[in-house]
Short mmCIF file of C-alpha atoms in Angstrom, two decimals:
data_model
loop_
_atom_site.label_atom_id
_atom_site.label_comp_id
_atom_site.label_asym_id
_atom_site.label_seq_id
_atom_site.Cartn_x
_atom_site.Cartn_y
_atom_site.Cartn_z
CA MET A 12 78.53 95.12 109.29
CA GLY A 13 80.69 94.83 112.38
CA TRP A 14 83.14 91.95 112.54
CA GLN A 15 86.53 91.26 114.03
CA LEU A 16 89.61 91.55 111.85
CA SER A 17 90.20 88.16 110.28
CA VAL A 18 92.44 88.73 107.26
CA ALA A 19 95.77 90.51 106.86
CA LYS A 20 96.98 91.42 103.39
CA THR A 21 100.01 93.10 101.92
CA LEU A 22 99.51 95.97 99.49
CA ASP A 23 100.06 93.66 96.52
CA GLU A 24 97.42 91.23 97.78
CA ILE A 25 94.57 93.77 97.86
CA ALA A 26 91.93 92.67 95.36
CA LEU A 27 89.08 94.38 93.55
CA GLY A 28 86.16 94.90 95.90
CA ASP A 29 88.25 94.86 99.09
CA HIS A 30 87.47 97.41 101.81
CA VAL A 31 90.65 97.56 103.83
CA CYS A 32 92.15 99.64 106.61
CA ALA A 33 95.69 100.54 107.58
CA VAL A 34 96.82 101.76 111.00
CA LEU A 35 99.81 104.05 110.51
CA ASP A 36 102.53 104.56 113.08
CA SER A 37 104.90 106.87 111.19
CA ASP A 38 105.04 109.28 108.26
CA GLU A 39 107.27 106.95 106.25
CA GLN A 40 104.83 104.08 106.74
CA HIS A 41 101.99 106.40 105.71
CA TRP A 42 103.69 107.34 102.44
CA GLU A 43 104.72 103.75 101.78
CA VAL A 44 101.13 102.52 102.18
CA ALA A 45 99.51 105.39 100.27
CA ALA A 46 101.95 105.29 97.35
CA GLY A 47 101.87 101.50 97.16
CA PHE A 48 98.07 101.44 97.05
CA VAL A 49 97.96 104.14 94.37
CA ALA A 50 100.73 102.62 92.24
CA SER A 51 99.09 99.19 92.30
CA GLY A 52 95.85 100.68 91.03
CA LEU A 53 97.62 102.62 88.29
CA ARG A 54 99.26 99.42 87.05
CA ARG A 55 95.81 97.83 86.88
CA ARG A 56 94.51 100.79 84.84
CA GLU A 57 92.07 101.73 87.58
CA LYS A 58 90.82 105.24 88.20
CA ILE A 59 92.41 106.52 91.43
CA VAL A 60 90.55 109.03 93.57
CA TYR A 61 92.56 110.07 96.62
CA PHE A 62 90.77 112.09 99.30
CA ASP A 63 93.53 114.08 100.99
CA SER A 64 92.55 115.15 104.48
CA ALA A 65 95.99 114.90 106.09
CA ARG A 66 97.71 117.41 103.78
CA SER A 67 99.81 114.56 102.43
CA ALA A 68 99.53 115.09 98.66
CA THR A 69 103.06 116.50 98.37
CA PRO A 70 104.84 113.64 100.21
CA LEU A 71 102.58 111.12 98.44
CA LEU A 72 103.61 112.40 95.01
CA ARG A 73 107.25 112.54 96.09
CA ARG A 74 107.15 108.91 97.20
CA LEU A 75 105.49 107.88 93.93
CA ARG A 76 108.27 109.62 92.00
CA GLU A 77 110.85 107.83 94.16
CA ASP A 78 109.11 104.60 93.18
CA ASN A 79 109.59 105.55 89.52
CA VAL A 80 105.92 106.29 88.85
CA ASP A 81 105.31 108.85 86.10
CA VAL A 82 103.15 111.06 88.31
CA GLU A 83 102.82 113.93 85.84
CA ARG A 84 101.44 111.66 83.14
CA TYR A 85 98.79 110.14 85.41
CA LEU A 86 97.76 113.54 86.74
CA ARG A 87 97.56 114.88 83.20
CA THR A 88 95.37 112.04 81.94
CA GLY A 89 93.17 112.22 85.03
CA GLN A 90 93.74 108.60 86.00
CA LEU A 91 95.07 109.94 89.30
CA SER A 92 92.76 112.46 90.91
CA LEU A 93 93.69 114.17 94.18
CA ILE A 94 90.81 115.70 96.11
CA PRO A 95 92.26 118.66 98.08
CA PRO A 96 91.85 118.99 101.87
CA GLU A 97 89.38 121.87 101.69
CA MET A 98 87.01 119.65 99.68
CA THR A 99 87.74 116.42 101.56
CA ASP A 100 87.06 118.06 104.91
CA LYS A 101 83.51 118.87 103.78
CA LEU A 102 82.73 115.14 103.71
CA TRP A 103 82.38 115.07 107.47
CA SER A 104 79.67 117.71 107.45
CA MET A 105 77.59 115.80 104.91
CA SER A 106 74.73 113.48 105.72
CA VAL A 107 75.11 109.78 105.03
CA PRO A 108 72.84 109.96 101.94
CA GLU A 109 74.93 112.86 100.60
CA VAL A 110 78.14 110.86 101.03
CA LEU A 111 76.62 107.86 99.29
CA ALA A 112 75.43 110.06 96.42
CA LEU A 113 78.97 111.42 96.03
CA LEU A 114 80.36 107.87 96.04
CA GLY A 115 77.89 106.79 93.36
CA GLU A 116 78.73 109.82 91.24
CA THR A 117 82.47 109.18 91.58
CA ILE A 118 82.12 105.55 90.53
CA GLY A 119 79.74 106.38 87.70
CA ASP A 120 81.99 109.09 86.28
CA ALA A 121 85.03 106.79 86.30
CA LEU A 122 83.18 104.00 84.53
CA ALA A 123 81.81 106.48 81.99
CA GLU A 124 85.37 107.59 81.28
CA GLY A 125 86.24 104.01 80.31
CA TYR A 126 88.01 102.79 83.45
CA PRO A 127 87.21 99.18 84.41
CA SER A 128 87.23 99.92 88.14
CA VAL A 129 87.84 102.58 90.77
CA ARG A 130 90.31 102.70 93.63
CA LEU A 131 89.55 105.09 96.48
CA SER A 132 91.50 106.10 99.54
CA ASP A 133 90.59 108.43 102.36
CA GLU A 134 92.51 109.92 105.27
CA PRO A 135 89.81 110.86 107.79
CA ALA A 136 92.22 112.81 109.97
CA THR A 137 89.97 115.86 110.23
CA ALA A 138 86.96 113.67 110.95
CA VAL A 139 88.19 113.67 114.55
CA ASN A 140 86.75 117.19 114.83
CA ARG A 141 83.63 116.52 112.76
CA PRO A 142 80.29 117.94 113.89
CA ARG A 143 78.50 115.84 116.46
CA GLY A 144 75.68 113.58 115.37
CA ILE A 145 77.15 111.16 112.82
CA SER A 146 79.94 108.82 113.85
CA LEU A 147 82.70 107.84 111.45
CA ALA A 148 81.57 104.25 111.94
CA GLU A 149 78.16 105.15 110.48
CA TYR A 150 79.80 106.59 107.36
CA ASP A 151 82.00 103.52 107.08
CA ARG A 152 79.12 101.06 107.34
CA ALA A 153 77.09 102.93 104.76
CA VAL A 154 79.97 103.18 102.29
CA HIS A 155 80.78 99.49 102.71
CA GLY A 156 77.19 98.60 101.84
CA ALA A 157 77.22 100.86 98.80
CA MET A 158 80.41 99.23 97.53
CA GLN A 159 78.80 95.83 97.20
CA GLY A 160 78.34 94.87 93.56
CA ASN A 161 80.42 97.81 92.32
CA PRO A 162 83.95 97.59 90.86
CA VAL A 163 85.55 99.64 93.63
CA THR A 164 88.36 99.11 96.14
CA LEU A 165 88.69 101.27 99.25
CA LEU A 166 91.58 101.91 101.63
CA CYS A 167 90.87 103.73 104.89
CA GLN A 168 94.03 105.15 106.48
CA TYR A 169 94.11 105.83 110.20
CA GLU A 170 96.99 107.65 111.85
CA ARG A 171 97.35 106.15 115.31
CA THR A 172 98.01 109.57 116.85
CA ASP A 173 94.67 110.93 115.60
CA TRP A 174 92.43 108.50 117.47
CA SER A 175 91.88 107.19 120.95
CA THR A 176 92.47 103.48 121.55
CA ALA A 177 88.73 102.87 121.79
CA GLU A 178 87.94 104.77 118.58
CA LEU A 179 90.70 103.02 116.65
CA SER A 180 89.56 99.63 117.88
CA GLU A 181 85.99 100.33 116.75
CA LEU A 182 87.12 101.55 113.33
CA CYS A 183 89.36 98.54 112.75
CA GLU A 184 86.57 96.14 113.71
CA LEU A 185 84.52 97.56 110.84
CA HIS A 186 87.02 96.22 108.30
CA ALA A 187 87.45 92.56 107.48
CA ILE A 188 90.90 93.20 106.03
CA GLU A 189 93.89 95.03 107.46
CA VAL A 190 96.88 96.08 105.38
CA ILE A 191 100.16 94.94 106.85
CA THR A 192 103.48 96.58 106.01
CA PRO A 193 106.19 94.76 107.98
CA ALA A 194 109.33 96.73 108.78
CA ILE A 195 112.69 95.65 110.07
CA TYR A 196 112.80 98.92 111.98
CA ASP A 197 110.67 102.05 112.33
CA ASP A 198 111.30 104.70 114.96
CA GLY A 199 109.19 107.42 113.33
CA LEU A 200 112.32 108.94 111.82
CA LEU A 201 113.89 106.01 109.99
CA ARG A 202 112.01 103.11 108.41
CA ILE A 203 113.83 100.04 107.09
CA THR A 204 111.97 97.40 105.10
CA ARG A 205 113.02 94.22 103.32
CA MET A 206 111.91 94.27 99.70
CA ALA A 207 113.30 90.87 98.74
CA PRO A 208 116.05 88.52 99.89
CA PHE A 209 119.28 90.55 100.16
CA SER A 210 117.43 93.74 99.15
CA THR A 211 116.56 96.40 101.74
CA ARG A 212 115.00 99.84 101.52
CA VAL A 213 116.01 102.69 103.81
CA SER A 214 113.50 105.56 104.11
CA GLY A 215 113.52 108.71 106.18
CA GLU A 216 116.43 110.18 108.11
CA ILE A 217 119.60 108.67 109.53
CA ASP A 218 121.46 110.40 112.34
CA PHE A 219 123.57 109.50 115.37
CA SER A 220 120.60 107.82 117.10
CA ASN A 221 120.00 105.15 114.48
CA ARG A 222 123.00 105.03 112.12
CA HIS A 223 124.29 101.82 113.73
CA LEU A 224 121.21 99.98 112.45
CA VAL A 225 122.05 100.44 108.79
CA ARG A 226 125.58 99.11 109.19
CA GLY A 227 124.23 96.22 111.25
CA ILE A 228 121.70 95.27 108.59
CA ILE A 229 124.34 95.33 105.85
CA GLU A 230 126.54 93.02 107.91
CA LYS A 231 123.65 90.64 108.61
CA GLU A 232 122.68 90.54 104.93
CA LEU A 233 126.28 89.79 103.96
CA ASP A 234 126.42 86.97 106.51
CA ARG A 235 123.18 85.50 105.13
CA ALA A 236 124.49 85.79 101.58
CA LEU A 237 127.74 84.03 102.45
CA ARG A 238 125.74 81.15 103.93
CA ALA A 239 123.26 80.96 101.04
CA LEU A 240 123.58 78.09 98.58
CA LYS A 241 122.48 80.30 95.69
CA HIS A 242 123.23 84.00 95.59
CA ASP A 243 124.45 86.41 92.92
CA GLY A 244 126.84 88.14 95.30
CA GLN A 245 124.93 91.44 95.51
CA ILE A 246 123.63 93.05 98.67
CA ALA A 247 121.19 95.79 97.57
CA ILE A 248 120.32 98.86 99.61
CA HIS A 249 117.67 101.16 98.13
CA LEU A 250 118.14 104.81 99.08
CA GLU A 251 115.48 106.42 96.87
CA SER A 252 113.59 107.61 99.96
CA LEU A 253 116.56 108.48 102.14
CA ARG A 254 115.84 112.13 102.96
CA PHE A 255 118.80 112.87 105.22
CA ALA A 256 122.00 111.17 106.29
CA ASP A 257 124.89 112.68 108.19
CA VAL A 258 128.44 112.38 106.92
CA THR A 259 129.36 109.67 109.43
CA THR A 260 126.55 107.49 108.12
CA ILE A 261 127.55 107.96 104.49
CA VAL A 262 131.14 107.04 105.33
CA GLN A 263 129.83 103.81 106.85
CA PHE A 264 128.51 102.69 103.46
CA VAL A 265 132.05 102.90 102.09
CA GLN A 266 133.55 101.21 105.13
CA ALA A 267 130.98 98.41 104.98
CA ALA A 268 131.75 97.76 101.30
CA GLU A 269 135.48 97.69 102.03
CA SER A 270 134.85 94.77 104.39
CA PHE A 271 133.12 92.70 101.68
CA PRO A 272 134.97 89.73 100.15
CA GLN A 273 135.83 89.98 96.47
CA SER A 274 132.95 87.63 95.64
CA HIS A 275 130.31 90.11 96.89
CA GLN A 276 129.19 93.66 96.13
CA LEU A 277 127.32 96.30 98.09
CA VAL A 278 124.97 97.95 95.57
CA LEU A 279 123.36 101.28 96.47
CA TYR A 280 120.32 102.19 94.37
CA GLY A 281 118.75 105.60 93.88
CA VAL A 282 121.51 107.56 95.60
CA GLN A 283 120.52 111.22 95.96
CA PRO A 284 122.97 113.83 94.53
CA LEU A 285 124.08 115.15 97.92
CA VAL A 286 124.77 111.66 99.25
CA ARG A 287 126.59 110.78 96.03
CA ARG A 288 128.88 113.80 96.40
CA VAL A 289 129.83 112.79 99.92
CA LEU A 290 130.42 109.21 98.79
CA ASP A 291 132.73 110.46 96.06
CA ARG A 292 134.71 112.49 98.58
CA CYS A 293 135.00 109.41 100.78
CA GLY A 294 136.60 107.38 98.02
CA ALA A 295 133.59 105.41 96.83
CA ALA A 296 134.98 105.36 93.28
CA PHE A 297 138.04 103.49 94.52
CA THR A 298 136.10 100.94 96.56
CA THR A 299 135.80 97.99 94.20
CA GLN A 300 133.11 96.26 96.28
CA LEU A 301 130.78 99.29 96.15
CA THR A 302 128.51 100.04 93.17
CA LEU A 303 126.08 102.94 92.71
CA ARG A 304 123.15 102.38 90.37
CA ASP A 305 120.30 104.48 89.10
CA THR A 306 118.23 101.48 88.11
CA PRO A 307 114.59 102.26 88.91
CA LEU A 308 113.09 100.61 91.94
CA ASN A 309 109.95 99.76 90.00
CA THR A 310 110.51 98.85 86.35
CA GLU A 311 106.89 97.77 85.81
CA THR A 312 105.01 100.23 83.61
CA ALA A 313 101.41 100.52 82.48
CA PRO A 314 99.61 102.64 79.92
CA ALA A 315 98.01 105.75 81.34
CA GLY A 316 94.30 106.31 80.94
CA PRO A 317 91.19 104.17 80.54
CA ILE A 318 90.91 101.11 78.38
CA GLU A 319 89.71 102.11 74.94
CA ALA A 320 86.69 100.38 73.50
CA THR A 321 87.36 98.13 70.51
CA GLU A 322 85.10 97.09 67.70
#
């Protein structure tokens, strides 16, 4: 194995048997990719085994909850299994045969539990400081070979700041598929993504350095909606993952809605309690073109646990 990247896929396009990589440029992108990969597998009733080497279990679970995933249920049933850092870090001191034996055991256990397939993800952040002798590329090649013919999907996550340009290039060349997560904007603090036409998600923190972007995007979406031949009149902004916003920014949501024509509405989804209180103080309740909704971001649900055998 050792080819150039030839295919780019979104999280929803990842298929059973794919061995994909993602190069991550920010924390918000990291959580978006990790949670999206996990949630997709849960919907498909796959066993999820997440090797946490970047100490990201807490933000991963938070993002899943923001995406309306019943995390507690999946943890309780065992469909979602988080391997803690102290155990994950030991991978990089194992021999290649030991790693392959662990992979085989993980797949075998999941299938024995009744799951149709297994979805794995690793964050080899601490592999940067692994003992000399075995390169990460050697592990990757061996695991890829062991995956063949098995119902397993693997996502390798690489934080750009953890690797040199040469190392990252080599690692990416070992994967035929790269996960792409386009963003309208990502400065490491604030990440803005388009979920659908006239529907945008704002994640991270908004302050004086980037607050103008949110107002600008709302105005551009309104302009596009006014020009559209078919549109329901709603401009949706999802705030489930907005972790901080200063008062000036929150006021701008009200001011933006006040500029909307009567035919259109600014709809804010998943507004956090603190942001909601500030909106109330700014007169949001009296702004007829502004609506706050608690409608879940992801209304798709799936039974937890393996598929039961039938007679």
